[in-house]
Structures are given as C-alpha cells and as structure tokens.
Short mmCIF file of C-alpha atoms and ligand atoms in Angstrom, two decimals:
data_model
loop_
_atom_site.label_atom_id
_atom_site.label_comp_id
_atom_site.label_asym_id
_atom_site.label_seq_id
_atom_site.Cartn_x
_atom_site.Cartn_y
_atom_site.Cartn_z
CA UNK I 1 50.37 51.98 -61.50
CA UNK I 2 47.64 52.54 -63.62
CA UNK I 3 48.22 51.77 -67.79
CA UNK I 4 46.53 51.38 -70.67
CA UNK I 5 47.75 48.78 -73.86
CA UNK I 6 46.85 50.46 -76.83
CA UNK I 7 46.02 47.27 -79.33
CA UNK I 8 45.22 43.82 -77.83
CA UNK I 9 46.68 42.16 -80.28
CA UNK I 10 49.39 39.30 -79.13
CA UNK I 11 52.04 41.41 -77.71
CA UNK I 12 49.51 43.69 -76.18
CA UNK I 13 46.84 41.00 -74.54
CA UNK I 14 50.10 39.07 -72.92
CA UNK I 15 51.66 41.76 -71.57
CA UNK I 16 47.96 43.70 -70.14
CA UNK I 17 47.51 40.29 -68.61
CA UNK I 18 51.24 39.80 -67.20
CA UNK I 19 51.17 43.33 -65.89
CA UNK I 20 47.70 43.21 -63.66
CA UNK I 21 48.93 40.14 -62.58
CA UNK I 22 51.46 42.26 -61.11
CA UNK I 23 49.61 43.98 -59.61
CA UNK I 24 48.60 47.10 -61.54
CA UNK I 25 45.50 48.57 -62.85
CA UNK I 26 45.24 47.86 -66.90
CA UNK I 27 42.98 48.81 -69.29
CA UNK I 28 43.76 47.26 -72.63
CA UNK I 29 42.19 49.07 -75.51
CA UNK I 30 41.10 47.49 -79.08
CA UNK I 31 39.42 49.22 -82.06
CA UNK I 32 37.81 45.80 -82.73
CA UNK I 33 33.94 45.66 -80.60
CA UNK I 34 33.78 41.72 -80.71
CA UNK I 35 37.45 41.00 -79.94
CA UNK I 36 36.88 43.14 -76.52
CA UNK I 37 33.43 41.92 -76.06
CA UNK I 38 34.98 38.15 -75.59
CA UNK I 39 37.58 39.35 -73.64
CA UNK I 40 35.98 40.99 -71.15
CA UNK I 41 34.00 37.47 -70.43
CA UNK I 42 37.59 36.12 -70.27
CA UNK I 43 37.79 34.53 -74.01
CA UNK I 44 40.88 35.27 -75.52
CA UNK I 45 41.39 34.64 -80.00
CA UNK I 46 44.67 33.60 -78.79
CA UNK I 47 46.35 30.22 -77.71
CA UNK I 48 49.22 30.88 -75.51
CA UNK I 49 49.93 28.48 -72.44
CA UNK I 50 48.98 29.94 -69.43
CA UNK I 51 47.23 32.93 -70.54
CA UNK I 52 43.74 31.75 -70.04
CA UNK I 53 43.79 31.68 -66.20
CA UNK I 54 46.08 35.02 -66.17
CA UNK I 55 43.27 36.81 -68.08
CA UNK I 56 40.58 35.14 -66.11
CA UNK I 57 42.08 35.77 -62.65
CA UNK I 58 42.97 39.55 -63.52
CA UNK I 59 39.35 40.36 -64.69
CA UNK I 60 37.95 39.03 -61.67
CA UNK I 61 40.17 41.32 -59.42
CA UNK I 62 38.77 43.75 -60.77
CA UNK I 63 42.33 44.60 -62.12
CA UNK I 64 42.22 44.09 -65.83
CA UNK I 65 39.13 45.59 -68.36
CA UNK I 66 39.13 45.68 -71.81
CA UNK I 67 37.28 48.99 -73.51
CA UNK I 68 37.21 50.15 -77.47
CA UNK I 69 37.12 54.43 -75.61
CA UNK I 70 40.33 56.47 -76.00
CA UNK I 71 38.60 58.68 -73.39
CA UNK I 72 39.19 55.53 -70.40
CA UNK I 73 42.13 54.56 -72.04
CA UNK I 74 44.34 58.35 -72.04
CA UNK I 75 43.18 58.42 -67.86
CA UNK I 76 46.42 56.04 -67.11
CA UNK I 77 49.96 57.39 -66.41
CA UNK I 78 51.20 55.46 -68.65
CA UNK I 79 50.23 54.01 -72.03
CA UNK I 80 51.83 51.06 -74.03
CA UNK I 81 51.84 51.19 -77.75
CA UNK I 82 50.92 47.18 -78.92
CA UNK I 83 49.41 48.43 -82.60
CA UNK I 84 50.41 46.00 -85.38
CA UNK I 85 52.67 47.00 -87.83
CA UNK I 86 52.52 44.76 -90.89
CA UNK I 87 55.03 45.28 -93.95
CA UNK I 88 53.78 47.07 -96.94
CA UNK I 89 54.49 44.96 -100.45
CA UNK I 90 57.61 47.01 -100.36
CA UNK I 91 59.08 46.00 -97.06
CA UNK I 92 58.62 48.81 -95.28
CA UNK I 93 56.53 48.58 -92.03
CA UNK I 94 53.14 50.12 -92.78
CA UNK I 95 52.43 52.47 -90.03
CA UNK I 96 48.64 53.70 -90.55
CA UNK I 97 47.06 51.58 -87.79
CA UNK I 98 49.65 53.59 -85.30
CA UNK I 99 48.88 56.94 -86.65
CA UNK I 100 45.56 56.75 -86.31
CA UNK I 101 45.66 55.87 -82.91
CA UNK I 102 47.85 58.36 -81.96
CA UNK I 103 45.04 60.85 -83.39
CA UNK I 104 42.98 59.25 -81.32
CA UNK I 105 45.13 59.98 -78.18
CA UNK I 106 45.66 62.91 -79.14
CA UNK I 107 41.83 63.89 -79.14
CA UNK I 108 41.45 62.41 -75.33
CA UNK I 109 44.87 63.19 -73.61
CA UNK I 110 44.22 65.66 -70.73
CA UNK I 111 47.83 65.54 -69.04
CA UNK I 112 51.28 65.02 -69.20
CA UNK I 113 51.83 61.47 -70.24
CA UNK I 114 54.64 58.24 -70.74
CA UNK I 115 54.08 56.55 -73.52
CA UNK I 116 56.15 53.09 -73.95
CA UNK I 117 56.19 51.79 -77.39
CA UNK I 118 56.64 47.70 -77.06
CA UNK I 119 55.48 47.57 -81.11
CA UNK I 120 57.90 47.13 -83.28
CA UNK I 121 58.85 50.38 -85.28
CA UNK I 122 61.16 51.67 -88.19
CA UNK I 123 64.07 53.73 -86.40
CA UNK I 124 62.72 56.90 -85.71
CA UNK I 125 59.16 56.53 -85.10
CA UNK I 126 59.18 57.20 -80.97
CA UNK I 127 60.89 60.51 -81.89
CA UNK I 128 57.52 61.02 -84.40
CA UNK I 129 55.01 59.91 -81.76
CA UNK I 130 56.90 62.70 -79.40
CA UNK I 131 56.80 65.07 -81.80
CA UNK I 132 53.13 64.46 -82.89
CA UNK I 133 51.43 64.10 -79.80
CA UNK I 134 53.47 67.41 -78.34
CA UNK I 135 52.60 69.39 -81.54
CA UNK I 136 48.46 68.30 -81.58
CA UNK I 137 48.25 68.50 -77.83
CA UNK I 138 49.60 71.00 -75.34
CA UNK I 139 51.03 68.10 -72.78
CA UNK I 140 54.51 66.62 -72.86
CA UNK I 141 54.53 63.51 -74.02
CA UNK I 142 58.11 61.44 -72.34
CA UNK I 143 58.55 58.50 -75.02
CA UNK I 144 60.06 55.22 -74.06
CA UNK I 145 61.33 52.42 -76.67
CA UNK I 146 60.26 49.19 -74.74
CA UNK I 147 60.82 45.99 -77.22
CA UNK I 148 59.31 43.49 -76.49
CA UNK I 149 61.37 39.60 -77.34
CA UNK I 150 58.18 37.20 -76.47
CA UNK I 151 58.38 34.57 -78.29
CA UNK I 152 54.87 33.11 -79.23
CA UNK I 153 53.71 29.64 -77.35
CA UNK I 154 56.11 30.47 -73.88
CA UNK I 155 55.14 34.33 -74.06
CA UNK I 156 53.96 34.21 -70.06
CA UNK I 157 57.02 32.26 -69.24
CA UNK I 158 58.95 35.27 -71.05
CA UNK I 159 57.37 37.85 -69.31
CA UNK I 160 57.70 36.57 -65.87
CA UNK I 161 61.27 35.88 -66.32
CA UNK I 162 62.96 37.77 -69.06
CA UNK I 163 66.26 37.33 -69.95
CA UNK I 164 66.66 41.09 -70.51
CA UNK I 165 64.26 44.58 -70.47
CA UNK I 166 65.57 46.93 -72.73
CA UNK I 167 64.48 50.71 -72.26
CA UNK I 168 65.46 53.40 -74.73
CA UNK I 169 64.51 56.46 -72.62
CA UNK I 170 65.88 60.53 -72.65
CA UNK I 171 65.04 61.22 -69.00
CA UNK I 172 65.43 60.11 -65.58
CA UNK I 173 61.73 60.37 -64.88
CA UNK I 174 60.53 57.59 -68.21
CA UNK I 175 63.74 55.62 -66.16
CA UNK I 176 61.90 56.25 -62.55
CA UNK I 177 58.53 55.43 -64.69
CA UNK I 178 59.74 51.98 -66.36
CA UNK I 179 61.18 50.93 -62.75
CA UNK I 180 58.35 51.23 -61.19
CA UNK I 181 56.03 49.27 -63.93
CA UNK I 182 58.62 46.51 -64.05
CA UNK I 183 59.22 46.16 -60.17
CA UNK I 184 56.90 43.58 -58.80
CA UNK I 185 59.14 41.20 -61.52
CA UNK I 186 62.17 41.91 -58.95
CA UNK I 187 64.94 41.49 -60.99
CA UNK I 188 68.18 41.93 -60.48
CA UNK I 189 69.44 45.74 -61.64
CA UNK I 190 71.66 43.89 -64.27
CA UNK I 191 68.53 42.65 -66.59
CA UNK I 192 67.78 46.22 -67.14
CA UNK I 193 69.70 47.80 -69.82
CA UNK I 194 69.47 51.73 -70.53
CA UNK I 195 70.18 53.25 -74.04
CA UNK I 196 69.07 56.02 -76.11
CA UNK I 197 65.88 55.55 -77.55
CA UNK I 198 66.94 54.61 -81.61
CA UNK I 199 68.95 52.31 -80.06
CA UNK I 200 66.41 50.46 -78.52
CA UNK I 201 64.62 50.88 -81.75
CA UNK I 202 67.58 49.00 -83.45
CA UNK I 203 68.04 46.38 -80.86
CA UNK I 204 64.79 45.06 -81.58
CA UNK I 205 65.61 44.45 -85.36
CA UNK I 206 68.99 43.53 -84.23
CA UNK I 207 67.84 40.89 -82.36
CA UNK I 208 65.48 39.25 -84.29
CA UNK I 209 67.76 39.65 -87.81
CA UNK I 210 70.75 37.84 -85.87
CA UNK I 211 67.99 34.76 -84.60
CA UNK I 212 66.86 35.04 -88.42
CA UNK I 213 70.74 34.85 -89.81
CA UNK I 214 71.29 31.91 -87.53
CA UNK I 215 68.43 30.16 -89.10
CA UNK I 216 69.28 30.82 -92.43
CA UNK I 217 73.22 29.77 -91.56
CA UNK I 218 72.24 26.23 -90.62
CA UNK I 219 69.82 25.61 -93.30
CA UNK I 220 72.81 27.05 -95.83
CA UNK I 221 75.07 24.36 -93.84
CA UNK I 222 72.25 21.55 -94.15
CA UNK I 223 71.94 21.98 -98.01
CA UNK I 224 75.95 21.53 -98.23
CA UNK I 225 75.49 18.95 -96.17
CA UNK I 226 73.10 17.01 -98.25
CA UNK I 227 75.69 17.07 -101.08
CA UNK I 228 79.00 15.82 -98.61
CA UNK I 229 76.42 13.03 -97.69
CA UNK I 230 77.09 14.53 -94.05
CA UNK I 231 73.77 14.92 -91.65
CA UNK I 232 73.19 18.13 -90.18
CA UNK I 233 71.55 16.96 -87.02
CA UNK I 234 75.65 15.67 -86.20
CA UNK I 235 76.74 19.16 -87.22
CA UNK I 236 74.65 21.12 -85.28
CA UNK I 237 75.86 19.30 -82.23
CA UNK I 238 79.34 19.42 -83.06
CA UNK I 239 79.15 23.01 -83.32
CA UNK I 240 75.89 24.36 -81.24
CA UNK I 241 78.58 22.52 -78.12
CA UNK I 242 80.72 25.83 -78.49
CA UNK I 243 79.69 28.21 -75.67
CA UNK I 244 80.33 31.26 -78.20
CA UNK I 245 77.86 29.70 -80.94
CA UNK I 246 75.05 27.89 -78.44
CA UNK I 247 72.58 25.07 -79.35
CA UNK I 248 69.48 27.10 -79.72
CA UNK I 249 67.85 28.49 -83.34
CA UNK I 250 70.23 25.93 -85.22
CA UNK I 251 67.51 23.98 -86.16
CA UNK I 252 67.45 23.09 -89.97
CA UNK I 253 64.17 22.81 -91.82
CA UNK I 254 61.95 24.67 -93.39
CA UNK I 255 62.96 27.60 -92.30
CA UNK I 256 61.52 30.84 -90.61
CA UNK I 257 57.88 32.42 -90.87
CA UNK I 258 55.38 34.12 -87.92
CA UNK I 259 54.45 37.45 -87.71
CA UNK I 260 58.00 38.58 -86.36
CA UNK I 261 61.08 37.41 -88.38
CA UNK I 262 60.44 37.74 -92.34
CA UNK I 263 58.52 41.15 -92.14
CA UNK I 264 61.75 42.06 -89.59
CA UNK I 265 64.11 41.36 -91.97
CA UNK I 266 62.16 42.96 -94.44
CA UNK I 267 61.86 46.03 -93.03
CA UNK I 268 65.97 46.30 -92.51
CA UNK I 269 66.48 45.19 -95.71
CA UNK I 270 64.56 48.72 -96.34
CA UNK I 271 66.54 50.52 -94.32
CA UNK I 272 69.31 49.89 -95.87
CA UNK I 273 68.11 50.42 -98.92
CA UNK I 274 66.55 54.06 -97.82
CA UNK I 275 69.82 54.81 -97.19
CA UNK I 276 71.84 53.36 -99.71
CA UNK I 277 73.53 50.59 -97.08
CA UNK I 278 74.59 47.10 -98.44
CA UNK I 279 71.87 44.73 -97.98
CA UNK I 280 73.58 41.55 -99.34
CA UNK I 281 73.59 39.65 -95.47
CA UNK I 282 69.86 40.40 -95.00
CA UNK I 283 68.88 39.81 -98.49
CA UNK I 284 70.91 36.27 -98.53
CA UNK I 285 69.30 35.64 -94.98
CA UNK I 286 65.76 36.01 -96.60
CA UNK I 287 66.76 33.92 -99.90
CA UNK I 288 68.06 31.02 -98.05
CA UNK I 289 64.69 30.96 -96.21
CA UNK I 290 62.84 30.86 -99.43
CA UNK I 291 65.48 28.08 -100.66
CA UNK I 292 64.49 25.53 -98.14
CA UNK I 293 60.90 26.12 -98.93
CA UNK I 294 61.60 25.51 -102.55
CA UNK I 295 64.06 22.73 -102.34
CA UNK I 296 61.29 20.99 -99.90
CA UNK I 297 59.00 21.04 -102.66
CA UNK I 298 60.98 19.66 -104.97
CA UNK I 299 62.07 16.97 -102.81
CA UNK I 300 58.48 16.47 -102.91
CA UNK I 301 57.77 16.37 -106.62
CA UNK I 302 60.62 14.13 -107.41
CA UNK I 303 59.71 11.58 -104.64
CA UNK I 304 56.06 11.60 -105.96
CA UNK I 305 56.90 12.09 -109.60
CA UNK I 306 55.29 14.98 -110.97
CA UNK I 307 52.52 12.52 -113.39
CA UNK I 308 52.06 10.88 -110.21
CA UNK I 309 51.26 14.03 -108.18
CA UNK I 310 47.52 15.10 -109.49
CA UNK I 311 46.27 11.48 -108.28
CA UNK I 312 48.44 11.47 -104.88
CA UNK I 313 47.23 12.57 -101.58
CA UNK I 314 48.89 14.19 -98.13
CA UNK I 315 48.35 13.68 -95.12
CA UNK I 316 49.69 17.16 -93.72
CA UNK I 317 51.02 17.00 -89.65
CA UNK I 318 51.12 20.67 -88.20
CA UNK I 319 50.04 24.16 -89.80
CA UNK I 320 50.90 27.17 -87.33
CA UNK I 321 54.12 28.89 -87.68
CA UNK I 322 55.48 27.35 -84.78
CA UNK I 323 54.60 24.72 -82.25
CA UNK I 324 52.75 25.86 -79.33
CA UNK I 325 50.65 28.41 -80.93
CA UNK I 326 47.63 28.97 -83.03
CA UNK I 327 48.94 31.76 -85.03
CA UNK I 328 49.33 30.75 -88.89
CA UNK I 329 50.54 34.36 -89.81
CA UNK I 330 53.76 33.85 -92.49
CA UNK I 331 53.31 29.98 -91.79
CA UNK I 332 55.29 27.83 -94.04
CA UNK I 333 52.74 25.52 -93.73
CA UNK I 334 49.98 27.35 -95.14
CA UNK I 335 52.41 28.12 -98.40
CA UNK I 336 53.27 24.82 -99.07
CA UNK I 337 49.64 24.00 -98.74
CA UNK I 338 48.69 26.48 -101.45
CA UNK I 339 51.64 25.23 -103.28
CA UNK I 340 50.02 21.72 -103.11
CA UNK I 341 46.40 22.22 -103.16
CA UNK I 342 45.58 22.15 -106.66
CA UNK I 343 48.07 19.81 -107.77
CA UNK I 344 47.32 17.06 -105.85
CA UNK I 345 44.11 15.01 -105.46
CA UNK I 346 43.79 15.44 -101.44
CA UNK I 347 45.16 17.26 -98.75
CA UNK I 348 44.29 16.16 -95.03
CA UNK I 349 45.27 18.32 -92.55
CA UNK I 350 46.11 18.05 -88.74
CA UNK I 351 47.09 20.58 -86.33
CA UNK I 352 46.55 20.70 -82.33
CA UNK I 353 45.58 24.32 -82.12
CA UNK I 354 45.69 25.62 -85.70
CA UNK I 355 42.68 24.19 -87.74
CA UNK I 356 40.42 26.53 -87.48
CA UNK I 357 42.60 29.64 -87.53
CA UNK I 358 43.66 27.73 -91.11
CA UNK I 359 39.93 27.53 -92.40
CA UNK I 360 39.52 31.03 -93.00
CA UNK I 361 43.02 30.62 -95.67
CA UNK I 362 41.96 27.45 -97.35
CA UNK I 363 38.62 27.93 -97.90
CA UNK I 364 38.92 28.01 -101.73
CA UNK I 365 39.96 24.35 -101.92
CA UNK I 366 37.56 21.70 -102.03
CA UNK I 367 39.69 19.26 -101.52
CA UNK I 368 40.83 19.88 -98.60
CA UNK I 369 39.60 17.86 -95.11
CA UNK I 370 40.56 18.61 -91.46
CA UNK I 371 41.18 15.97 -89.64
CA UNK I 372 40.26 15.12 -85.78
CA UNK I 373 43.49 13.68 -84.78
CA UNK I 374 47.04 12.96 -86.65
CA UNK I 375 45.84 9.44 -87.87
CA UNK I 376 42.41 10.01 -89.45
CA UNK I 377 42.89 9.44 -93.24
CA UNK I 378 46.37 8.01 -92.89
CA UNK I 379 45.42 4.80 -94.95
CA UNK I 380 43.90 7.39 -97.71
CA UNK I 381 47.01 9.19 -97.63
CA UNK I 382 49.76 8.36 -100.14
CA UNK I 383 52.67 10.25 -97.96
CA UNK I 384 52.83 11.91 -94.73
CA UNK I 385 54.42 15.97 -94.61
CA UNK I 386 55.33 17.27 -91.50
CA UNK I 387 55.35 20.71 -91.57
CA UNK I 388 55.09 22.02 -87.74
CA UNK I 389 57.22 19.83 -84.79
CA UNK I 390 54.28 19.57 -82.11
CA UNK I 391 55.42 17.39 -79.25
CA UNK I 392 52.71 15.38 -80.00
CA UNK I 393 54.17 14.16 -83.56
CA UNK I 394 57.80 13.26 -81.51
CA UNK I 395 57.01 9.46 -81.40
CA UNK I 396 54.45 8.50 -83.85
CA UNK I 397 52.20 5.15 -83.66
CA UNK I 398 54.44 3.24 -86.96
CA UNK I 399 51.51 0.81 -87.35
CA UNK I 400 49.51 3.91 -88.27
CA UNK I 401 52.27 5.71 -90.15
CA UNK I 402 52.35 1.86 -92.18
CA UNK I 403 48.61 2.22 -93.26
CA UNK I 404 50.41 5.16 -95.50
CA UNK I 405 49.68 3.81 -99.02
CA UNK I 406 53.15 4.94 -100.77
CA UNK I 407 55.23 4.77 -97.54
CA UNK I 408 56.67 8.10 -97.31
CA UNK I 409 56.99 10.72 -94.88
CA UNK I 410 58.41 14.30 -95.87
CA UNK I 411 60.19 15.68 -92.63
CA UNK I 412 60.18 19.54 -92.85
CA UNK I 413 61.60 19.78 -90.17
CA UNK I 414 64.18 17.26 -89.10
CA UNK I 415 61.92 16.32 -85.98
CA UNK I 416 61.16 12.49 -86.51
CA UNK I 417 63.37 9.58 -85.95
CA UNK I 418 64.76 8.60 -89.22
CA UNK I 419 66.66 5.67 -88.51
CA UNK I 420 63.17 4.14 -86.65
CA UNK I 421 61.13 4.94 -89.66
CA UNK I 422 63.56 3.97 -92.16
CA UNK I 423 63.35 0.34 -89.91
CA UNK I 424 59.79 0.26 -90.22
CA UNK I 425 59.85 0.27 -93.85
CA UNK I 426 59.20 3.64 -94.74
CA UNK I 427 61.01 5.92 -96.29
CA UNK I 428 62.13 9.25 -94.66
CA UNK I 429 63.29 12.57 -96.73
CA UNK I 430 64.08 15.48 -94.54
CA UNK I 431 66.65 18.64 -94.96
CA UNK I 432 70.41 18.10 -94.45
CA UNK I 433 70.18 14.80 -93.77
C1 UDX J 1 60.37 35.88 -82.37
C2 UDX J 1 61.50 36.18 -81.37
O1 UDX J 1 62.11 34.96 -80.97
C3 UDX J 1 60.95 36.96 -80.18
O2 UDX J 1 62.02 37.30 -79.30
C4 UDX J 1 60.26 38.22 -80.70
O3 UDX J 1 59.71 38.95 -79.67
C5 UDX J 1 59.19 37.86 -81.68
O4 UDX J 1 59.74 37.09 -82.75
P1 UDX J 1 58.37 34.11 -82.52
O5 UDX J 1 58.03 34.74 -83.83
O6 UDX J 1 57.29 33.83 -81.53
O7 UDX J 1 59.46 35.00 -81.73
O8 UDX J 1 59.06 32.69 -82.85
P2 UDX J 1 60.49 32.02 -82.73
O9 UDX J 1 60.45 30.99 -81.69
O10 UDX J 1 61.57 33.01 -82.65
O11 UDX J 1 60.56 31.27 -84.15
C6 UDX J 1 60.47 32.01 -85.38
C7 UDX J 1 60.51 31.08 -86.57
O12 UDX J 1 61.79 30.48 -86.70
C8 UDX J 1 59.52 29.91 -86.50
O13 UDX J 1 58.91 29.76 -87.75
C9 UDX J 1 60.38 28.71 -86.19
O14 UDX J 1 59.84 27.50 -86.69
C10 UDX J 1 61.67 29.08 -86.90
N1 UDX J 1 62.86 28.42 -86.32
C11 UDX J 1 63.23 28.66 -85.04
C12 UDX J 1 63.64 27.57 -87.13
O15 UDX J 1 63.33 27.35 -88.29
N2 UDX J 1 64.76 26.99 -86.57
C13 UDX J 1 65.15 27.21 -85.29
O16 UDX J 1 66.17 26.65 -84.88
C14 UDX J 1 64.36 28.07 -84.49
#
C-alpha cells in the first residue's frame, strides 16, 4: 500500500518506520527542513529501542523517504494524521498545527482519499477533517479514527504486537482499507475492534484517563499509607495480585508527566466542562498528581532544612519523563529541577539518554553541571534525588552512594532498595513508604 504520515513527530516516525517494515511504500512528511534532512541519512531526534535499524533498513529498501512537499505526500491512498496537538493554557487541545495541514492537503489532493487520524483529537475533529477537506476539495475524503496506545521507550515492541487496533470507521471500504494496512502484522480477527468513529475518538482519552486514575489511586493510597506507618510497595502487591485490578501502573511516586497523560486529562477535564459534565474524578486525578510533586519537595526541604538548603547540593539520577526515552516533555524531573535550581547551591545532573534534550530547559542556571556517569560529583553532593527509575540506577555501587556528604538519598520513585541503603548507613525517604 502506498501512505503518507503527515508529521514525523514520535507517533508518526515509529509508525512510518513500523509500516515499511511491513512492507509498504511510506512517505513521512514534516514541515521542519532539518528534522527531514537527518532523517533521510537515517538520524532520527528520537531515542526509542529498536528504531534506529528499522529506519535505517527501510530507507535503504528504498521503502521509506522522508519529504517537507504536500504535492508527494497527497499521491498515497492513504494518509495518516501524526500532527501534534499540544493543550492550550486552558486545557483544550490546540488544533492549529492540524488545520494548517489539512489546508495544505487540501491544496495538493487530486483523488478520492482515506485519511486515518492516529493523533490524538477532541471528540469531533475526524467529522471536521471530513467535512473540511470535502467542502475545499471536490474528492471524498473516507475518515478513519486510528489511536494510537504506544507507549514511549517499547513503541516498536507495541507496534509489532499490539494488544489491540482500534478503528472508528463509517464504511466498509475505510474497514477493507485499515485491513489491508494492518495485515502483514497477522493478527488474529479478535485484536481488531470496530466502532463508530467518536467512539474511537473517546477510547483514546478513555484509555489513557483510566492509566492516569490508576496512577493517581496508588499515590492517594501511598500518602495514607505514610500516615498508618504501612508501606505501599506491600500494598500494591497485596492488591495488584487480583486478576480484576492487575500489577501494572500501580507504581507510587512522583507521579505522571510525558507528552500523553496530563495534557489528556486536561483536555477531558474540558470537555466536561464545555458541556457542563462533573469533572470532580478528572480534576482529583490531576491534583493528586500535583500532590506527590509537592509533598516530594517538602520531604525535601524538611530533610535538608530550609537555612540549610541555599548551601546544599544534589546530585540528580534521571531527567526524562520516563525510563527508556529521551523525551523530557511534562517531565517531573525538569520541574523539580526548576523548583530547586535557585535555591540550592548545586545541581548535578545524570541521565542515560536525556542530557542534552535537558540543556536546551536549563540553560538559565549557572549552576547547574551534567555529569558523565551517575557517580561523577557524588562526594560534592550533599544528597542524592532520584527522579527517573533507569535500570541502570536498580543496584547502585553503596561505596559511591557513601562518598554522599549528608547521606541521603530522596527516592521519587520507590525504585531503590531501602532496607540495603538504610544498612549502609544512609538514609532513604521515598513515597508511601
Ligand atoms: C502513554 C500510554 O501508556 C500509551 O498507551 C499512549 O499511547 C501514550 O501515552 P507514555 O506517555 O509513553 O504512554 O508513558 P507511560 O508508560 O504510559 O507512562 C506515563 C507516565 O506515568 C510516566 O511519567 C510514568 O513515569 C508514570 N507512571 C507510570 C507512574 O507514575 N506509575 C506507574 O505505575 C506507571
């Protein structure tokens, strides 16, 4: 099949790169000259495992090219909307980047065309890009709601085996269309699941605002806990073993960020409000997150003692969103390092993959240094805050974590040994525990 990603941003580069791997012709289209120059040698911004060889493999072939031209791009059968859509101040998903590429399209389309929308958009919007492209053009234009649920760091893994495709489509030809682009995956007919288009609008936001809730539940549970002197690493086994409730995203710490969940739950939270629904469970959802970041801090300041705090320094273990990525977008991280930065004498920072996509955030501070590995500066630090759990921070070197000069580690996120550091001499404060 031949199809063009509109936007080569994350959710559009993966899935360009996924789909000519199987085995169809993709063009993937971005407004931004130097982002497509480096991928077309095969460079992607991006760190996602797995991607690199995808993307250099597929250009090779011949199969995948990257081009800034509407006029290539609107010769496919089928285009993918990937186009960012960042919240306003307001909440509501700011759609400008979308419209103006569908203007674009618009100009160049010369036929009757399917266009999938895998970006994630207000309720309503695929029934606007019909209505826009059909009323500016004088081609049919068959929209498809495609969401897309890869999660950032195993997005290849996700594509290759999804654990469901959702299509919101209004005829059996967008169905016989979506088939065909998803059947080199060979998945059993049960994975696919058929609804009306603002449904699959809705499941998106459904999806990622129940992951968000069950965030938001255990770090509610983990500040209770902290008061009934109970640890929340216990209760989230005694209750993540219940089939109906599941181990995964009950995780306590410091809570939620990336590009996806908070401006989600924004944008319902606007919804609702747009039409007068009760927001309380979102709202709460999103003020518990902001909780943990606060009560963090504070945990922080009282350890330290706020006097104490202009002539301490931090060593500061991970800054991306998330392990296994690069992206600091809504990284809890970066906050707390604004937070800190010009309170405190020193900040040293370590991430894996994240230190340079940090720079460009922090340049204001001078007193700020990135570090080369998670020990340099340890013995110049007076604490240690772990803010991201990279593998590589799961079983620390204790002589190192010794050289810190107040012996003190700030967990943010539950992911160290506490009873070995507490043996070594050094004491541990994390969230629920
Ligand atoms: C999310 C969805 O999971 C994915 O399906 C969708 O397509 C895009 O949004 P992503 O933003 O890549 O993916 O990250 P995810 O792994 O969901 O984590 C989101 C945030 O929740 C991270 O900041 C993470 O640290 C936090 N988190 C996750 C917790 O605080 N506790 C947990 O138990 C799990």
């Amino acid at each position: 099949m031949k199809i063009s990603i509109i936007g080569s941003g994350y959710v559009g580069l993966v899935s360009g790169a996924c789909f000519a791997d199987l085995g169809h012709s993709v063009v993937c289209l971005d407004k931004d000259k130097t982002k497509i120059k480096s991928l077309s040698q095969g460079k992607s911004s991006i760190y996602e495992p797995g991607l690199d060889e995808i993307l250099k493999r597929n250009i090779q072939s011949k199969r995948l090219s990257f081009t800034t031209s509407y006029k290539i791009a609107c010769q496919a059968d089928l285009l993918i909307l990937c186009i960012d859509t960042p919240a306003k101040k307001s909440g509501e998903p700011n759609l400008t980047n979308l419209k103006l590429s569908l203007k674009s399209i618009s100009a160049e389309l010369r036929k009757e065309i399917f266009i999938v929308t895998k970006s994630t958009v207000p309720i309503g919007t695929n029934e606007y890009i019909k209505n826009f492209i059909e009323n500016s053009t004088s081609f049919k234009a068959n929209i498809i709601s495609n969401p897309e649920f890869l999660k950032e760091g195993s997005a290849v893994q996700d594509f290759f085996y999804p654990s469901r495709i959702v299509i919101g489509c209004e005829s059996n030809a967008s169905r016989k269309a979506m088939k065909e682009l998803y059947a080199p995956l060979k998945l059993p007919n049960k994975k696919f699941i058929y609804m009306k288009v603002q449904s699959a609008e809705l499941t998106k936001y459904a999806s990622n605002s129940f992951l968000a809730t069950k965030i938001s539940f255990i770090n509610k549970i983990s500040q209770i806990a902290e008061y009934a002197n109970a640890d929340i690493h216990e209760i989230k086994r005694g209750i993540g073993s219940d089939s109906r409730i599941g181990n995964e995203f009950l995780n306590a710490g410091l809570g939620y960020g990336g590009s996806c969940f908070p401006k989600d739950i924004k944008a319902l939270i606007n919804f609702e409000k747009k039409f007068q629904i009760d927001h309380s469970l979102f709202s709460a959802v999103e003020a518990i997150n902001n909780q943990q970041f606060t009560l963090f801090y504070k945990k922080i300041i009282d350890a330290m003692g706020q006097k104490r705090l202009k002539h301490s320094s931090f060593m500061i273990w991970g800054i991306s969103f998330k392990p296994n990525t690069n992206d600091v977008r809504d990284s809890i991280a970066l906050r707390l390092i604004h937070r800190l930065a010009d309170q405190v004498k020193h900040l040293y920072l370590y991430d894996p993959e994240a230190l340079r996509e940090s720079f460009v955030h922090l340049n204001q501070y001078n007193n700020i240094t990135y570090c080369k590995n998670a020990y340099e500066h340890m013995q110049s630090s007076n604490a240690l805050i772990l803010c991201t759990e990279w593998l590589e921070f799961k079983n620390p070197e204790m002589n190192m974590l010794n050289r810190l000069k107040d012996k003190k580690i700030f967990d943010g996120r539950n992911f160290l040994d506490k009873e070995i550091i507490i043996k070594a001499g050094i004491q541990y404060f994390g969230l629920g525990r």
